[in-house]
Amino acid sequence: MKFQRFPILTVALATGSMALSSKISETYIGPENGHLVIVGGNLQSDTIWQKIIALAGGPEAPLVVIPTAGGEPTYNDSLSSVASFRRNGAKNVTVVHTYDPAIADTEEFVAPIREAKGVFFDGGRQWRLVDAYAGTKTEHAFQAVLDRGGVVSGSSAGASIQGSFLARGDTANNQVMVGDHTVGFGYLKNAAIDQHVLVRNRHFDMFDILQAYPGLLGVAVDENTALVVHQNEAEVYAGTYVLIYDGGFWSREEQSELKNLPPPESRFYFLRPGDKYDLGLRKVIQVEEATEL
């Protein structure tokens, strides 16, 4: 039997993005403690692996890899993600996996996560993570990693699961944006996260979600690119681009207001490595460039 959750929408969400923005700016959209590292799939960059290790506390920090989204019958330490962590210096990496929520609700299963300083969700189909772990002691233990200042990270499906709305969560195929699983683990609140966005030409797919839930923030991350989040600050870290769907527009160009833009409900824009975004205000954090004297 599949474990399935359905979205609980706030009043602010139903009243539109302006009301939502004023409400959520009073709290943190990302984790109050700890960090998220949201990767758009095909993670090859040692720089990103090293960032995850550093945010967990360094090479000695215990890390847990969750491969459940992949759908294979069993997993072991031969996972490429485990090899990548170890190649980049991590000395304490454990694979934790089940498809059975009854097992995921046991103290024996959850014990390695209770000791972990970092969690990494591998790619595959994100609904498998929901079916296995939602509502169990394991899901609570994932959240506790953040609460004690650790890092939750993931690539592809492991990126999307971090949003409150589960993009591409349909069991039939990965092209249905609003599927039969619509609730993620919610480490990034009031947000939907897509991945592989530029490589697979997914630029417009997010609008399927935003048409149904216009108060959500849409975030789409390209392959081998990371978005690092703490509290209300999100920074593009390494790789290519992250797309932001907030109804607004931002550009480095002067006089960008002269552009012939589509209506707010059809807009998105790109952020590149080093760019920062305020998740509470839903605005790009603009840093004054130093001028030479």
mmCIF file of C-alpha atoms in Angstrom:
data_model
loop_
_atom_site.group_PDB
_atom_site.id
_atom_site.type_symbol
_atom_site.label_atom_id
_atom_site.label_comp_id
_atom_site.label_asym_id
_atom_site.label_seq_id
_atom_site.Cartn_x
_atom_site.Cartn_y
_atom_site.Cartn_z
ATOM 1 C CA MET A 1 0.000 0.000 0.000
ATOM 2 C CA LYS A 2 1.401 3.392 -0.966
ATOM 3 C CA PHE A 3 1.759 6.071 1.640
ATOM 4 C CA GLN A 4 0.437 9.302 0.149
ATOM 5 C CA ARG A 5 0.023 12.817 1.439
ATOM 6 C CA PHE A 6 -1.967 15.714 0.082
ATOM 7 C CA PRO A 7 -1.120 19.399 0.303
ATOM 8 C CA ILE A 8 -2.351 21.522 3.170
ATOM 9 C CA LEU A 9 -2.571 25.011 1.667
ATOM 10 C CA THR A 10 -2.474 28.121 3.797
ATOM 11 C CA VAL A 11 -4.985 30.942 3.510
ATOM 12 C CA ALA A 12 -2.184 33.139 2.189
ATOM 13 C CA LEU A 13 -1.508 30.689 -0.620
ATOM 14 C CA ALA A 14 -5.099 30.889 -1.781
ATOM 15 C CA THR A 15 -5.136 34.677 -1.801
ATOM 16 C CA GLY A 16 -2.311 35.074 -4.280
ATOM 17 C CA SER A 17 1.390 35.780 -4.377
ATOM 18 C CA MET A 18 1.250 39.345 -2.994
ATOM 19 C CA ALA A 19 -0.523 38.341 0.197
ATOM 20 C CA LEU A 20 1.662 35.254 0.489
ATOM 21 C CA SER A 21 4.851 37.273 0.119
ATOM 22 C CA SER A 22 3.943 39.647 2.926
ATOM 23 C CA LYS A 23 3.080 36.738 5.202
ATOM 24 C CA ILE A 24 6.081 34.521 4.567
ATOM 25 C CA SER A 25 8.534 37.414 4.864
ATOM 26 C CA GLU A 26 7.924 37.241 8.628
ATOM 27 C CA THR A 27 9.567 33.833 8.916
ATOM 28 C CA TYR A 28 12.227 31.713 7.217
ATOM 29 C CA ILE A 29 11.484 29.961 3.956
ATOM 30 C CA GLY A 30 14.621 27.864 4.216
ATOM 31 C CA PRO A 31 15.924 26.117 7.339
ATOM 32 C CA GLU A 32 16.420 28.274 10.422
ATOM 33 C CA ASN A 33 19.401 26.099 11.306
ATOM 34 C CA GLY A 34 21.569 24.256 8.845
ATOM 35 C CA HIS A 35 21.673 24.445 5.055
ATOM 36 C CA LEU A 36 20.089 22.979 1.960
ATOM 37 C CA VAL A 37 22.136 22.111 -1.117
ATOM 38 C CA ILE A 38 19.703 21.694 -4.008
ATOM 39 C CA VAL A 39 21.332 20.249 -7.146
ATOM 40 C CA GLY A 40 19.635 20.040 -10.538
ATOM 41 C CA GLY A 41 20.843 16.542 -11.423
ATOM 42 C CA ASN A 42 23.934 14.959 -13.030
ATOM 43 C CA LEU A 43 26.144 16.073 -10.148
ATOM 44 C CA GLN A 44 29.748 15.882 -11.381
ATOM 45 C CA SER A 45 31.324 18.929 -9.754
ATOM 46 C CA ASP A 46 33.779 18.147 -6.978
ATOM 47 C CA THR A 47 33.273 21.734 -5.839
ATOM 48 C CA ILE A 48 29.638 20.946 -4.961
ATOM 49 C CA TRP A 49 30.490 17.643 -3.248
ATOM 50 C CA GLN A 50 33.100 19.479 -1.198
ATOM 51 C CA LYS A 51 30.581 22.174 -0.285
ATOM 52 C CA ILE A 52 28.193 19.551 1.098
ATOM 53 C CA ILE A 53 30.999 17.987 3.135
ATOM 54 C CA ALA A 54 32.070 21.377 4.487
ATOM 55 C CA LEU A 55 28.526 22.344 5.500
ATOM 56 C CA ALA A 56 28.189 19.007 7.311
ATOM 57 C CA GLY A 57 31.252 19.843 9.381
ATOM 58 C CA GLY A 58 34.199 18.467 7.410
ATOM 59 C CA PRO A 59 35.672 15.096 6.386
ATOM 60 C CA GLU A 60 34.982 13.405 9.734
ATOM 61 C CA ALA A 61 31.280 14.354 9.782
ATOM 62 C CA PRO A 62 28.881 11.389 9.477
ATOM 63 C CA LEU A 63 26.960 11.499 6.202
ATOM 64 C CA VAL A 64 23.944 9.432 5.135
ATOM 65 C CA VAL A 65 23.094 8.700 1.498
ATOM 66 C CA ILE A 66 19.448 7.900 0.681
ATOM 67 C CA PRO A 67 19.215 6.130 -2.732
ATOM 68 C CA THR A 68 15.532 5.159 -2.443
ATOM 69 C CA ALA A 69 14.308 7.336 -5.337
ATOM 70 C CA GLY A 70 16.306 5.165 -7.734
ATOM 71 C CA GLY A 71 13.955 2.186 -7.521
ATOM 72 C CA GLU A 72 16.543 -0.620 -7.464
ATOM 73 C CA PRO A 73 15.773 -3.647 -5.265
ATOM 74 C CA THR A 74 18.837 -3.152 -3.054
ATOM 75 C CA TYR A 75 21.735 -0.729 -2.618
ATOM 76 C CA ASN A 76 25.220 -0.892 -1.122
ATOM 77 C CA ASP A 77 28.396 1.169 -0.804
ATOM 78 C CA SER A 78 29.129 0.883 -4.545
ATOM 79 C CA LEU A 79 26.836 3.863 -5.216
ATOM 80 C CA SER A 80 28.458 6.573 -7.322
ATOM 81 C CA SER A 81 27.373 9.213 -4.800
ATOM 82 C CA VAL A 82 29.179 7.357 -2.011
ATOM 83 C CA ALA A 83 32.281 7.137 -4.192
ATOM 84 C CA SER A 84 32.062 10.866 -4.925
ATOM 85 C CA PHE A 85 31.831 11.744 -1.249
ATOM 86 C CA ARG A 86 34.817 9.543 -0.411
ATOM 87 C CA ARG A 87 36.872 10.849 -3.346
ATOM 88 C CA ASN A 88 36.354 14.331 -1.946
ATOM 89 C CA GLY A 89 37.505 13.429 1.527
ATOM 90 C CA ALA A 90 34.427 12.222 3.427
ATOM 91 C CA LYS A 91 35.439 9.424 5.791
ATOM 92 C CA ASN A 92 32.115 8.407 7.337
ATOM 93 C CA VAL A 93 29.432 7.678 4.695
ATOM 94 C CA THR A 94 26.518 5.298 5.315
ATOM 95 C CA VAL A 95 23.834 4.109 2.875
ATOM 96 C CA VAL A 96 20.342 3.980 4.402
ATOM 97 C CA HIS A 97 17.496 2.533 2.343
ATOM 98 C CA THR A 98 14.086 0.879 2.493
ATOM 99 C CA TYR A 99 10.837 1.000 0.545
ATOM 100 C CA ASP A 100 8.818 -0.090 3.586
ATOM 101 C CA PRO A 101 7.468 2.738 5.791
ATOM 102 C CA ALA A 102 7.040 0.270 8.661
ATOM 103 C CA ILE A 103 10.800 -0.340 8.626
ATOM 104 C CA ALA A 104 11.455 3.388 8.243
ATOM 105 C CA ASP A 105 9.465 3.915 11.439
ATOM 106 C CA THR A 106 11.806 1.792 13.570
ATOM 107 C CA GLU A 107 14.578 3.035 15.854
ATOM 108 C CA GLU A 108 17.035 0.532 14.415
ATOM 109 C CA PHE A 109 16.605 1.894 10.885
ATOM 110 C CA VAL A 110 16.731 5.538 11.890
ATOM 111 C CA ALA A 111 19.789 5.239 14.157
ATOM 112 C CA PRO A 112 22.431 6.302 11.547
ATOM 113 C CA ILE A 113 20.382 9.374 10.615
ATOM 114 C CA ARG A 114 20.147 10.454 14.256
ATOM 115 C CA GLU A 115 23.958 10.648 14.286
ATOM 116 C CA ALA A 116 24.333 12.234 10.848
ATOM 117 C CA LYS A 117 25.488 15.776 10.150
ATOM 118 C CA GLY A 118 24.480 15.523 6.499
ATOM 119 C CA VAL A 119 21.892 13.754 4.335
ATOM 120 C CA PHE A 120 22.096 13.312 0.560
ATOM 121 C CA PHE A 121 19.082 12.182 -1.506
ATOM 122 C CA ASP A 122 20.043 10.482 -4.767
ATOM 123 C CA GLY A 123 18.108 10.838 -8.023
ATOM 124 C CA GLY A 124 15.295 8.766 -9.497
ATOM 125 C CA ARG A 125 11.581 9.277 -8.875
ATOM 126 C CA GLN A 126 10.784 11.559 -5.957
ATOM 127 C CA TRP A 127 7.463 9.925 -5.081
ATOM 128 C CA ARG A 128 9.367 6.824 -3.926
ATOM 129 C CA LEU A 129 10.877 8.914 -1.135
ATOM 130 C CA VAL A 130 7.390 9.986 -0.058
ATOM 131 C CA ASP A 131 6.022 6.426 -0.115
ATOM 132 C CA ALA A 132 8.918 5.115 1.953
ATOM 133 C CA TYR A 133 9.533 7.858 4.500
ATOM 134 C CA ALA A 134 6.663 10.358 4.800
ATOM 135 C CA GLY A 135 5.245 10.512 8.311
ATOM 136 C CA THR A 136 7.807 8.095 9.736
ATOM 137 C CA LYS A 137 10.559 8.465 12.314
ATOM 138 C CA THR A 138 12.949 8.620 9.374
ATOM 139 C CA GLU A 139 11.325 11.754 7.965
ATOM 140 C CA HIS A 140 11.490 13.373 11.405
ATOM 141 C CA ALA A 141 15.160 12.397 11.620
ATOM 142 C CA PHE A 142 15.876 14.085 8.275
ATOM 143 C CA GLN A 143 14.416 17.320 9.655
ATOM 144 C CA ALA A 144 16.417 16.913 12.847
ATOM 145 C CA VAL A 145 19.659 16.969 10.831
ATOM 146 C CA LEU A 146 18.787 20.529 9.816
ATOM 147 C CA ASP A 147 17.557 21.467 13.294
ATOM 148 C CA ARG A 148 20.974 20.685 14.765
ATOM 149 C CA GLY A 149 22.777 22.706 12.093
ATOM 150 C CA GLY A 150 23.592 20.033 9.517
ATOM 151 C CA VAL A 151 22.999 19.910 5.770
ATOM 152 C CA VAL A 152 20.263 18.276 3.696
ATOM 153 C CA SER A 153 21.248 17.912 0.067
ATOM 154 C CA GLY A 154 20.133 16.062 -3.020
ATOM 155 C CA SER A 155 20.317 15.868 -6.787
ATOM 156 C CA SER A 156 17.495 15.562 -9.370
ATOM 157 C CA ALA A 157 14.666 13.797 -7.484
ATOM 158 C CA GLY A 158 16.695 14.605 -4.378
ATOM 159 C CA ALA A 159 16.308 18.283 -5.242
ATOM 160 C CA SER A 160 12.561 18.235 -5.846
ATOM 161 C CA ILE A 161 11.799 16.378 -2.610
ATOM 162 C CA GLN A 162 13.161 19.367 -0.666
ATOM 163 C CA GLY A 163 10.290 21.623 -1.751
ATOM 164 C CA SER A 164 6.945 21.816 0.011
ATOM 165 C CA PHE A 165 5.180 21.099 -3.284
ATOM 166 C CA LEU A 166 6.427 17.957 -5.036
ATOM 167 C CA ALA A 167 7.046 18.759 -8.703
ATOM 168 C CA ARG A 168 6.851 15.778 -11.093
ATOM 169 C CA GLY A 169 5.470 13.590 -8.335
ATOM 170 C CA ASP A 170 3.239 11.428 -10.533
ATOM 171 C CA THR A 171 3.708 7.661 -10.491
ATOM 172 C CA ALA A 172 2.723 7.346 -14.171
ATOM 173 C CA ASN A 173 5.582 9.403 -15.627
ATOM 174 C CA ASN A 174 7.877 12.326 -14.884
ATOM 175 C CA GLN A 175 6.187 14.764 -17.275
ATOM 176 C CA VAL A 176 3.118 15.350 -15.089
ATOM 177 C CA MET A 177 3.977 18.380 -12.968
ATOM 178 C CA VAL A 178 0.922 18.169 -10.662
ATOM 179 C CA GLY A 179 0.631 14.459 -10.076
ATOM 180 C CA ASP A 180 -0.718 11.939 -7.582
ATOM 181 C CA HIS A 181 1.979 12.928 -5.051
ATOM 182 C CA THR A 182 2.057 16.668 -4.435
ATOM 183 C CA VAL A 183 3.670 17.117 -1.007
ATOM 184 C CA GLY A 184 7.430 17.106 -0.581
ATOM 185 C CA PHE A 185 9.429 17.170 2.636
ATOM 186 C CA GLY A 186 9.113 20.953 2.822
ATOM 187 C CA TYR A 187 12.617 22.080 3.738
ATOM 188 C CA LEU A 188 12.022 24.954 1.300
ATOM 189 C CA LYS A 189 8.585 26.229 2.294
ATOM 190 C CA ASN A 190 5.870 27.433 -0.116
ATOM 191 C CA ALA A 191 8.009 26.389 -3.060
ATOM 192 C CA ALA A 192 8.197 23.889 -5.906
ATOM 193 C CA ILE A 193 11.609 22.735 -7.163
ATOM 194 C CA ASP A 194 12.318 21.409 -10.662
ATOM 195 C CA GLN A 195 15.604 20.055 -12.031
ATOM 196 C CA HIS A 196 17.504 19.299 -15.287
ATOM 197 C CA VAL A 197 15.856 22.501 -16.454
ATOM 198 C CA LEU A 198 18.133 23.819 -19.211
ATOM 199 C CA VAL A 199 19.535 20.527 -20.449
ATOM 200 C CA ARG A 200 16.017 19.101 -20.929
ATOM 201 C CA ASN A 201 14.344 22.353 -22.049
ATOM 202 C CA ARG A 202 12.008 22.415 -19.062
ATOM 203 C CA HIS A 203 11.830 26.228 -18.881
ATOM 204 C CA PHE A 204 8.048 26.394 -19.175
ATOM 205 C CA ASP A 205 7.040 23.281 -17.228
ATOM 206 C CA MET A 206 6.889 25.102 -13.885
ATOM 207 C CA PHE A 207 3.896 27.117 -15.085
ATOM 208 C CA ASP A 208 1.728 23.968 -14.896
ATOM 209 C CA ILE A 209 2.219 24.095 -11.121
ATOM 210 C CA LEU A 210 1.965 27.862 -10.751
ATOM 211 C CA GLN A 211 -1.298 28.014 -12.689
ATOM 212 C CA ALA A 212 -2.818 25.659 -10.099
ATOM 213 C CA TYR A 213 -1.013 27.175 -7.081
ATOM 214 C CA PRO A 214 -0.080 30.762 -7.981
ATOM 215 C CA GLY A 215 1.211 31.608 -4.522
ATOM 216 C CA LEU A 216 4.109 29.174 -4.724
ATOM 217 C CA LEU A 217 7.650 30.218 -5.531
ATOM 218 C CA GLY A 218 9.011 28.285 -8.494
ATOM 219 C CA VAL A 219 12.682 27.291 -8.480
ATOM 220 C CA ALA A 220 14.281 25.310 -11.307
ATOM 221 C CA VAL A 221 17.922 24.245 -11.143
ATOM 222 C CA ASP A 222 20.094 23.223 -14.068
ATOM 223 C CA GLU A 223 22.272 20.120 -14.079
ATOM 224 C CA ASN A 224 25.522 20.136 -12.095
ATOM 225 C CA THR A 225 24.406 23.384 -10.455
ATOM 226 C CA ALA A 226 23.631 23.973 -6.779
ATOM 227 C CA LEU A 227 21.396 26.353 -4.886
ATOM 228 C CA VAL A 228 22.598 26.705 -1.293
ATOM 229 C CA VAL A 229 19.918 27.885 1.157
ATOM 230 C CA HIS A 230 20.079 29.078 4.766
ATOM 231 C CA GLN A 231 17.123 30.850 6.354
ATOM 232 C CA ASN A 232 15.952 33.342 3.693
ATOM 233 C CA GLU A 233 19.139 33.531 1.658
ATOM 234 C CA ALA A 234 19.630 31.368 -1.418
ATOM 235 C CA GLU A 235 22.889 31.484 -3.362
ATOM 236 C CA VAL A 236 23.647 29.898 -6.724
ATOM 237 C CA TYR A 237 26.787 27.896 -6.112
ATOM 238 C CA ALA A 238 28.811 26.565 -9.052
ATOM 239 C CA GLY A 239 27.456 25.316 -12.364
ATOM 240 C CA THR A 240 25.284 27.269 -14.788
ATOM 241 C CA TYR A 241 21.902 28.786 -13.887
ATOM 242 C CA VAL A 242 18.933 28.658 -11.542
ATOM 243 C CA LEU A 243 15.561 29.891 -12.814
ATOM 244 C CA ILE A 244 13.287 31.864 -10.498
ATOM 245 C CA TYR A 245 9.516 32.063 -11.018
ATOM 246 C CA ASP A 246 8.222 34.746 -8.643
ATOM 247 C CA GLY A 247 6.040 36.849 -10.946
ATOM 248 C CA GLY A 248 8.731 39.496 -11.165
ATOM 249 C CA PHE A 249 11.723 40.090 -13.369
ATOM 250 C CA TRP A 250 15.371 40.932 -12.807
ATOM 251 C CA SER A 251 18.198 41.670 -15.198
ATOM 252 C CA ARG A 252 21.737 43.001 -15.058
ATOM 253 C CA GLU A 253 20.966 45.203 -18.036
ATOM 254 C CA GLU A 254 20.353 48.887 -17.543
ATOM 255 C CA GLN A 255 16.886 50.043 -18.583
ATOM 256 C CA SER A 256 15.583 46.477 -18.409
ATOM 257 C CA GLU A 257 12.172 48.007 -17.694
ATOM 258 C CA LEU A 258 12.002 48.802 -21.412
ATOM 259 C CA LYS A 259 11.796 45.111 -22.261
ATOM 260 C CA ASN A 260 8.567 43.759 -23.718
ATOM 261 C CA LEU A 261 7.848 41.319 -20.911
ATOM 262 C CA PRO A 262 5.027 38.768 -20.692
ATOM 263 C CA PRO A 263 2.465 39.167 -17.894
ATOM 264 C CA PRO A 264 3.667 38.332 -14.347
ATOM 265 C CA GLU A 265 2.117 34.870 -14.364
ATOM 266 C CA SER A 266 4.311 33.936 -17.354
ATOM 267 C CA ARG A 267 7.669 35.325 -16.224
ATOM 268 C CA PHE A 268 10.887 33.750 -15.092
ATOM 269 C CA TYR A 269 14.495 34.870 -14.953
ATOM 270 C CA PHE A 270 17.971 33.435 -14.538
ATOM 271 C CA LEU A 271 20.499 33.648 -11.710
ATOM 272 C CA ARG A 272 24.108 32.591 -12.177
ATOM 273 C CA PRO A 273 26.780 31.393 -9.709
ATOM 274 C CA GLY A 274 27.391 34.000 -7.027
ATOM 275 C CA ASP A 275 23.929 35.545 -7.338
ATOM 276 C CA LYS A 276 21.863 35.648 -4.147
ATOM 277 C CA TYR A 277 18.109 35.723 -3.625
ATOM 278 C CA ASP A 278 16.006 36.754 -0.619
ATOM 279 C CA LEU A 279 13.343 34.064 -0.265
ATOM 280 C CA GLY A 280 11.269 36.107 2.188
ATOM 281 C CA LEU A 281 11.129 39.285 0.125
ATOM 282 C CA ARG A 282 11.237 37.393 -3.170
ATOM 283 C CA LYS A 283 13.892 39.707 -4.520
ATOM 284 C CA VAL A 284 17.386 39.337 -5.890
ATOM 285 C CA ILE A 285 20.004 40.538 -3.422
ATOM 286 C CA GLN A 286 21.944 43.091 -5.410
ATOM 287 C CA VAL A 287 25.532 43.591 -4.314
ATOM 288 C CA GLU A 288 27.261 46.816 -5.262
ATOM 289 C CA GLU A 289 30.290 46.058 -7.395
ATOM 290 C CA ALA A 290 33.510 47.625 -6.125
ATOM 291 C CA THR A 291 34.884 50.364 -8.316
ATOM 292 C CA GLU A 292 38.579 50.922 -8.833
ATOM 293 C CA LEU A 293 39.947 54.263 -7.633
#
